[in-house]
Tab-separated table of C-alpha atoms in Angstrom:
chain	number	residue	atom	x	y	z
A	1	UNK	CA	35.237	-14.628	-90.978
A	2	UNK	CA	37.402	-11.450	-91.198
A	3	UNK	CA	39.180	-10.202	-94.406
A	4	UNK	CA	42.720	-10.958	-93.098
A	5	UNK	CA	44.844	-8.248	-93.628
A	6	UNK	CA	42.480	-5.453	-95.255
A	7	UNK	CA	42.609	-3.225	-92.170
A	8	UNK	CA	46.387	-3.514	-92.113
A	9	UNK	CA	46.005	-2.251	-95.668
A	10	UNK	CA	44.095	0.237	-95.565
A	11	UNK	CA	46.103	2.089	-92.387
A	12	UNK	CA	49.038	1.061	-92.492
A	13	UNK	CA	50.676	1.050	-96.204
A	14	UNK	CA	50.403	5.616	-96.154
A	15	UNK	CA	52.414	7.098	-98.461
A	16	UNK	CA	54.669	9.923	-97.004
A	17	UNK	CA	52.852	13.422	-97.505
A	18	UNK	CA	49.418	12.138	-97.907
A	19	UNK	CA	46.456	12.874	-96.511
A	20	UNK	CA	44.122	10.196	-95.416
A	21	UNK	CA	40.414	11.103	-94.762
A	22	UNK	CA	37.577	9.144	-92.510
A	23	UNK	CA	34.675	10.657	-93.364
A	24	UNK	CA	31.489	9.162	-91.105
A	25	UNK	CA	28.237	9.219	-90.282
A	26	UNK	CA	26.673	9.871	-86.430
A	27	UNK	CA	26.076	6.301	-85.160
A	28	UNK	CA	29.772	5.352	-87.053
A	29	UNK	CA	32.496	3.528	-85.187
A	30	UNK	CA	35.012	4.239	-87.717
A	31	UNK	CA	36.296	7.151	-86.190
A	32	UNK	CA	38.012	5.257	-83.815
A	33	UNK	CA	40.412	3.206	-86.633
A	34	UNK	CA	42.418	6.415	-86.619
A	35	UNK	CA	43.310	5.503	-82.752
A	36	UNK	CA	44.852	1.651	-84.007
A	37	UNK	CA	46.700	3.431	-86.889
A	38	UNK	CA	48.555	5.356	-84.053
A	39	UNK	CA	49.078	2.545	-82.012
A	40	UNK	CA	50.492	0.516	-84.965
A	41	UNK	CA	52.353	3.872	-86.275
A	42	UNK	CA	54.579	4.049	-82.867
A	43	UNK	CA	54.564	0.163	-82.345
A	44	UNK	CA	56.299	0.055	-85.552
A	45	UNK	CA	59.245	2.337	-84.073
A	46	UNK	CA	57.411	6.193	-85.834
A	47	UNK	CA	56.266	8.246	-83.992
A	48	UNK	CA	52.523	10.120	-83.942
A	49	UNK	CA	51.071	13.552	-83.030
A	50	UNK	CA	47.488	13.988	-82.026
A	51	UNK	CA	45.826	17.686	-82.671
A	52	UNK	CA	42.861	17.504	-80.506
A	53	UNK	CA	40.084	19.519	-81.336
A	54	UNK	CA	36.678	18.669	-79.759
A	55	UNK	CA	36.994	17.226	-76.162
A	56	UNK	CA	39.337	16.987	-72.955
A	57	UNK	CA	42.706	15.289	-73.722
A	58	UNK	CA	41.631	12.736	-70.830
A	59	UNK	CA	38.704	11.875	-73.320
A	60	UNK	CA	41.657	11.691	-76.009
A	61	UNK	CA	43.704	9.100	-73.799
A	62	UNK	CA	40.686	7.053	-72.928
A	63	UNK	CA	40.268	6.319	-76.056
A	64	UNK	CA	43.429	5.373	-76.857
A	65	UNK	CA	43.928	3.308	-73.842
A	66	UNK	CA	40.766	1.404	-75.536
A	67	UNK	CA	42.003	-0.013	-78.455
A	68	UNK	CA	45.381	-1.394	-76.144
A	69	UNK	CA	47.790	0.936	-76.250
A	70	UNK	CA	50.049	1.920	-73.205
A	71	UNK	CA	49.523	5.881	-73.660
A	72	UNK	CA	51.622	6.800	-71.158
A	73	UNK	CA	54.737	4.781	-71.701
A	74	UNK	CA	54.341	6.394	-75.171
A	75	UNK	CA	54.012	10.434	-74.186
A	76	UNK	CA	57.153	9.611	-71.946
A	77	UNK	CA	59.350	7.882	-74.665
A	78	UNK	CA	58.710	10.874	-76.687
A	79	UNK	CA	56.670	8.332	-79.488
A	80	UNK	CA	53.329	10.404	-78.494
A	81	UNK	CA	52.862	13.795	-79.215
A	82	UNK	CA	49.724	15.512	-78.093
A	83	UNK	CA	48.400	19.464	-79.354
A	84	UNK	CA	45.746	20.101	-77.290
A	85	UNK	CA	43.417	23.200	-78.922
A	86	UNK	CA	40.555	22.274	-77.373
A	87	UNK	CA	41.943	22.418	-73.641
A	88	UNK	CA	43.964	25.325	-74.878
A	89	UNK	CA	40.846	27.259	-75.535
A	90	UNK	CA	38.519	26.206	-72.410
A	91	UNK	CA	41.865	26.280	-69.946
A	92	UNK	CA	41.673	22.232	-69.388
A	93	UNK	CA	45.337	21.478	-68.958
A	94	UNK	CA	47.074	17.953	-68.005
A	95	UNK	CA	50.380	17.864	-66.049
A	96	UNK	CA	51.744	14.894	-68.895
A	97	UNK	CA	55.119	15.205	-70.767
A	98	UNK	CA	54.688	16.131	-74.658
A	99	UNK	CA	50.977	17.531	-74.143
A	100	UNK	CA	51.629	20.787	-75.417
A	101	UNK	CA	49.392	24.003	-75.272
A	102	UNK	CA	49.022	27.570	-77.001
A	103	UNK	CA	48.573	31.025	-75.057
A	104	UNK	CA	45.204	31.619	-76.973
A	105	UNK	CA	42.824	29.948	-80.090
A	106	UNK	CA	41.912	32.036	-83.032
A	107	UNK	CA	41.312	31.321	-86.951
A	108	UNK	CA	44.286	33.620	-87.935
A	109	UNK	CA	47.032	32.998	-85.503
A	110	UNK	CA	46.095	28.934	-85.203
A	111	UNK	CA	48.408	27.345	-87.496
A	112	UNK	CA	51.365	29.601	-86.982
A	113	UNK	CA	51.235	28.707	-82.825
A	114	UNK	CA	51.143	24.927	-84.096
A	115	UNK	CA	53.760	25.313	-86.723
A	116	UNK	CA	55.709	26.797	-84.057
A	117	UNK	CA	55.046	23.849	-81.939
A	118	UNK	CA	56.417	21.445	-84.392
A	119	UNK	CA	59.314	23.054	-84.818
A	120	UNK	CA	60.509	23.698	-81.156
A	121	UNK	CA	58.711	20.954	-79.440
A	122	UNK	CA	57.979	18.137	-81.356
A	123	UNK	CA	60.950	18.033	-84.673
A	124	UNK	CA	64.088	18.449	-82.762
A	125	UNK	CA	62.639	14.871	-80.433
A	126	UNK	CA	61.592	12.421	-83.693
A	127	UNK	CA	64.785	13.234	-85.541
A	128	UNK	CA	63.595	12.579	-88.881
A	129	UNK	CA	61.245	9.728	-88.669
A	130	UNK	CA	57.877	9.514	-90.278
A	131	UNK	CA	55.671	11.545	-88.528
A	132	UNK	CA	51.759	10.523	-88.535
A	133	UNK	CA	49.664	13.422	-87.148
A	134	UNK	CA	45.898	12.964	-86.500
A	135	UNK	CA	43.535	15.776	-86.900
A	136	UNK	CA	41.163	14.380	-84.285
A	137	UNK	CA	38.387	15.512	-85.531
A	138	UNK	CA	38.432	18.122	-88.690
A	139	UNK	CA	34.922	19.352	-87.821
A	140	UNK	CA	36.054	20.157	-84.328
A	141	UNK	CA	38.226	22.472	-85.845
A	142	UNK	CA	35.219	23.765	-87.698
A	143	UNK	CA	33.517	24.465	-84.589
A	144	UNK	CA	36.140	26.799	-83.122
A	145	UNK	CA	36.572	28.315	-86.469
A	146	UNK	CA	34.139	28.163	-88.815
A	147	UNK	CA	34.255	26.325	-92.729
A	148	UNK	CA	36.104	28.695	-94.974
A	149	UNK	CA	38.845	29.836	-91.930
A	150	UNK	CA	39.334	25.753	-91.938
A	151	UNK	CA	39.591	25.361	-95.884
A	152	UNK	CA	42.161	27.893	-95.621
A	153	UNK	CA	43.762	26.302	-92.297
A	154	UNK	CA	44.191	22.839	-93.689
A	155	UNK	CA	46.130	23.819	-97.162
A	156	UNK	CA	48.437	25.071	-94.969
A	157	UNK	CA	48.746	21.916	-92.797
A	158	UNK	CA	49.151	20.022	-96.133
A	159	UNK	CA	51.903	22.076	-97.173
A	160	UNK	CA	53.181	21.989	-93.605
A	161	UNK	CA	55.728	19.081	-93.682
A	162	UNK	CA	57.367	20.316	-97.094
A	163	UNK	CA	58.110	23.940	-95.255
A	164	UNK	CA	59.357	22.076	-91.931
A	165	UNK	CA	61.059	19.675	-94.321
A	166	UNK	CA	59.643	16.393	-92.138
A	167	UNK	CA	58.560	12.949	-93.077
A	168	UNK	CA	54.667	12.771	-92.509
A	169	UNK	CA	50.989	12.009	-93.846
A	170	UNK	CA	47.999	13.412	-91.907
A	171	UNK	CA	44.778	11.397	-90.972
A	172	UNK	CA	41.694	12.791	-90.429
A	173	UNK	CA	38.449	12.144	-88.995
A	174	UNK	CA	35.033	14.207	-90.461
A	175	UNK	CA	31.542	13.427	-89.041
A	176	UNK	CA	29.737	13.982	-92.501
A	177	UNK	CA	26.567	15.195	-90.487
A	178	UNK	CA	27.849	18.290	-88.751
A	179	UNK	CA	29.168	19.881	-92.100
A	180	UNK	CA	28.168	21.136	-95.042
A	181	UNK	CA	28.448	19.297	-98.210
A	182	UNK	CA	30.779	21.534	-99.545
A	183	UNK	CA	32.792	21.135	-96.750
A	184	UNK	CA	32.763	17.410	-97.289
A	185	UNK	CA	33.208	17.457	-101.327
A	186	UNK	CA	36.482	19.797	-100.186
A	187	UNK	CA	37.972	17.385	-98.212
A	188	UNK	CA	37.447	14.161	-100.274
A	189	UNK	CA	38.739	16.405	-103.266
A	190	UNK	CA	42.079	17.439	-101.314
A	191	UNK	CA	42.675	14.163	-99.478
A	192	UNK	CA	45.272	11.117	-101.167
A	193	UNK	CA	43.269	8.317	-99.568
A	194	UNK	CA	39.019	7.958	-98.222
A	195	UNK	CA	37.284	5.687	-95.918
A	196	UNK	CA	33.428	5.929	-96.040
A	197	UNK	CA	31.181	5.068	-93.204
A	198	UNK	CA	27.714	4.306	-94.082
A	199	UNK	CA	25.589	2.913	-91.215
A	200	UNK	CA	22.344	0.493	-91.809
A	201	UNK	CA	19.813	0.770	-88.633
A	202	UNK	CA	16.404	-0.840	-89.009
A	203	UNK	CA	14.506	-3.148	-86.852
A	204	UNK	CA	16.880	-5.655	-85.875
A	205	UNK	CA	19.727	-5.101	-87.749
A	206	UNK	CA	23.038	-2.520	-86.916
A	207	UNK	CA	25.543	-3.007	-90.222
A	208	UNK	CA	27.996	-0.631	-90.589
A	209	UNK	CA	29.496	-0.744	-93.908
A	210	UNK	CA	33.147	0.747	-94.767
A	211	UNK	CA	33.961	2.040	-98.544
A	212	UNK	CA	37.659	2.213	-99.603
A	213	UNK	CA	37.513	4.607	-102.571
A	214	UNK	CA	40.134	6.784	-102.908
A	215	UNK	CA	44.038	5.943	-102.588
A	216	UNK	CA	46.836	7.112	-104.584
A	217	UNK	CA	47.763	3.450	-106.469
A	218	UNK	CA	47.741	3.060	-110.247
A	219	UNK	CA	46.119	-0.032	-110.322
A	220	UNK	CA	43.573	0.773	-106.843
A	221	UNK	CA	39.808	-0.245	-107.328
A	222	UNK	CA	37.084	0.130	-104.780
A	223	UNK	CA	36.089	-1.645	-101.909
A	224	UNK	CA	33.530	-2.306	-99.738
A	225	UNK	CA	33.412	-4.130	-96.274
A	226	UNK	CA	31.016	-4.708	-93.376
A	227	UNK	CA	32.983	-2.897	-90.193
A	228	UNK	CA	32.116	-5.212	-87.323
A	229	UNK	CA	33.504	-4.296	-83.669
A	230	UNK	CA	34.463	-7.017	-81.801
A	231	UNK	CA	35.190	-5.237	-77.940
A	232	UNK	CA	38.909	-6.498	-78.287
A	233	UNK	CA	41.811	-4.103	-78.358
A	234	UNK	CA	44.135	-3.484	-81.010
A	235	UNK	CA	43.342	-3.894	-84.792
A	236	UNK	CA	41.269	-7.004	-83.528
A	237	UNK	CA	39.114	-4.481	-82.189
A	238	UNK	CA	36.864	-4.784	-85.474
A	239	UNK	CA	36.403	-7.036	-87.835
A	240	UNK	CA	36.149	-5.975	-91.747
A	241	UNK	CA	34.461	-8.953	-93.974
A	242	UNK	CA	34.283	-7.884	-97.504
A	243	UNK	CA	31.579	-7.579	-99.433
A	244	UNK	CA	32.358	-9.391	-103.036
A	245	UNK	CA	31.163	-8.003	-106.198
A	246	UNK	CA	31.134	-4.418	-105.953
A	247	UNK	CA	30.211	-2.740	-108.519
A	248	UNK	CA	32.184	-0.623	-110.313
């Protein structure tokens, strides 16, 4: 039986102005709870912006589409807010409302073409509500830029909402094996809240277990759960049992 309630926790209770980090291993599933925390975000009346870094935006909508949500209705209600770097840098463009593109991708002009875009695209539509915005993933970004362009990158999208003066927490996903370590220490150290994937493959047996450890409560301890997915859609779309006595 499920841990009623503990994924609702975990994605749904952000602070504004946080940052909320998935960090995962290969063979994770986890990076896809970033996908139901948008769903819920704009089902809840807030709306969400998706950076995409590391595949085609049809990729992007797929997955969305996956866990239940109605992608499209979403883009057109102005809810949905897609930055597409990766098709902005390989010229793979959709003809969708609020998928939004820059002229050209480098390390030192990135975040001022996306700041830009926030401010003439995507701020004058949400009118002050709170603003999730996925960095889908954070080593894609790598990839196009490199580690220490990135470290330098992301304080500025940290900083980002008090300089646009907007209502928002960032999530991000971070495949632990395609970094350094450094990189990874970095990014646990300057995120508010962290999910940890840690997959178990042996000889009949797939567990994927899920560690809550970081979250900016007074009173916050630990936890761990097994991550289960079920093949439904929505938030039932895995299953989190917890795993009792942890230690501390």
């Amino acid at each position: 039986m499920g841990d009623e309630g503990a994924l609702d926790r975990i994605i749904r209770n952000l602070d504004p102005n946080t940052t909320f980090a998935i960090v995962y291993e290969t063979y994770s599933n986890a990076w896809e709870i970033p996908f139901i925390a948008v769903k819920e975000h704009i089902e809840g009346g807030n709306p969400a912006v998706v950076c995409n870094y590391a595949k085609p935006v049809e990729r992007v909508l797929r997955e969305l589409e996956l866990v239940g949500f109605n992608v499209r209705k979403a883009l057109e209600g102005d809810s949905l807010f897609i930055i597409d770097i990766f098709g902005s840098r390989y010229n793979l463009r959709v003809n969708l409302p609020n998928v939004f593109y820059i002229d050209s991708v480098d390390s030192e002009t990135l975040m001022p073409k996306i700041t830009l875009v926030f401010q003439e695209r995507i701020l004058p539509k949400v009118k002050g509500k709170f603003l999730l915005r996925l960095l889908q993933p954070l080593h894609g970004l790598v990839s196009l830029s490199g580690e220490e362009p990135v470290i330098k990158m992301f304080s500025n999208m940290i900083t980002l909402s008090s300089r646009l003066r907007m209502k928002s927490s960032i999530m991000l996903t971070l495949n632990q094996d395609t970094v350094s370590r450094t990189f990874t220490a970095w990014t646990v150290e300057l995120s508010d809240y962290v999910l940890l994937s840690k997959v178990f493959v042996g000889k009949g047996r797939i567990e994927e277990h899920l560690y809550f450890l970081k979250a900016p409560i007074m009173d916050f301890k630990p936890e761990e759960f097994i991550l289960t997915k079920t093949g439904k859609k929505g938030r039932e779309r895995f299953s989190l049992r917890k795993v009792r006595g942890l230690s501390p």
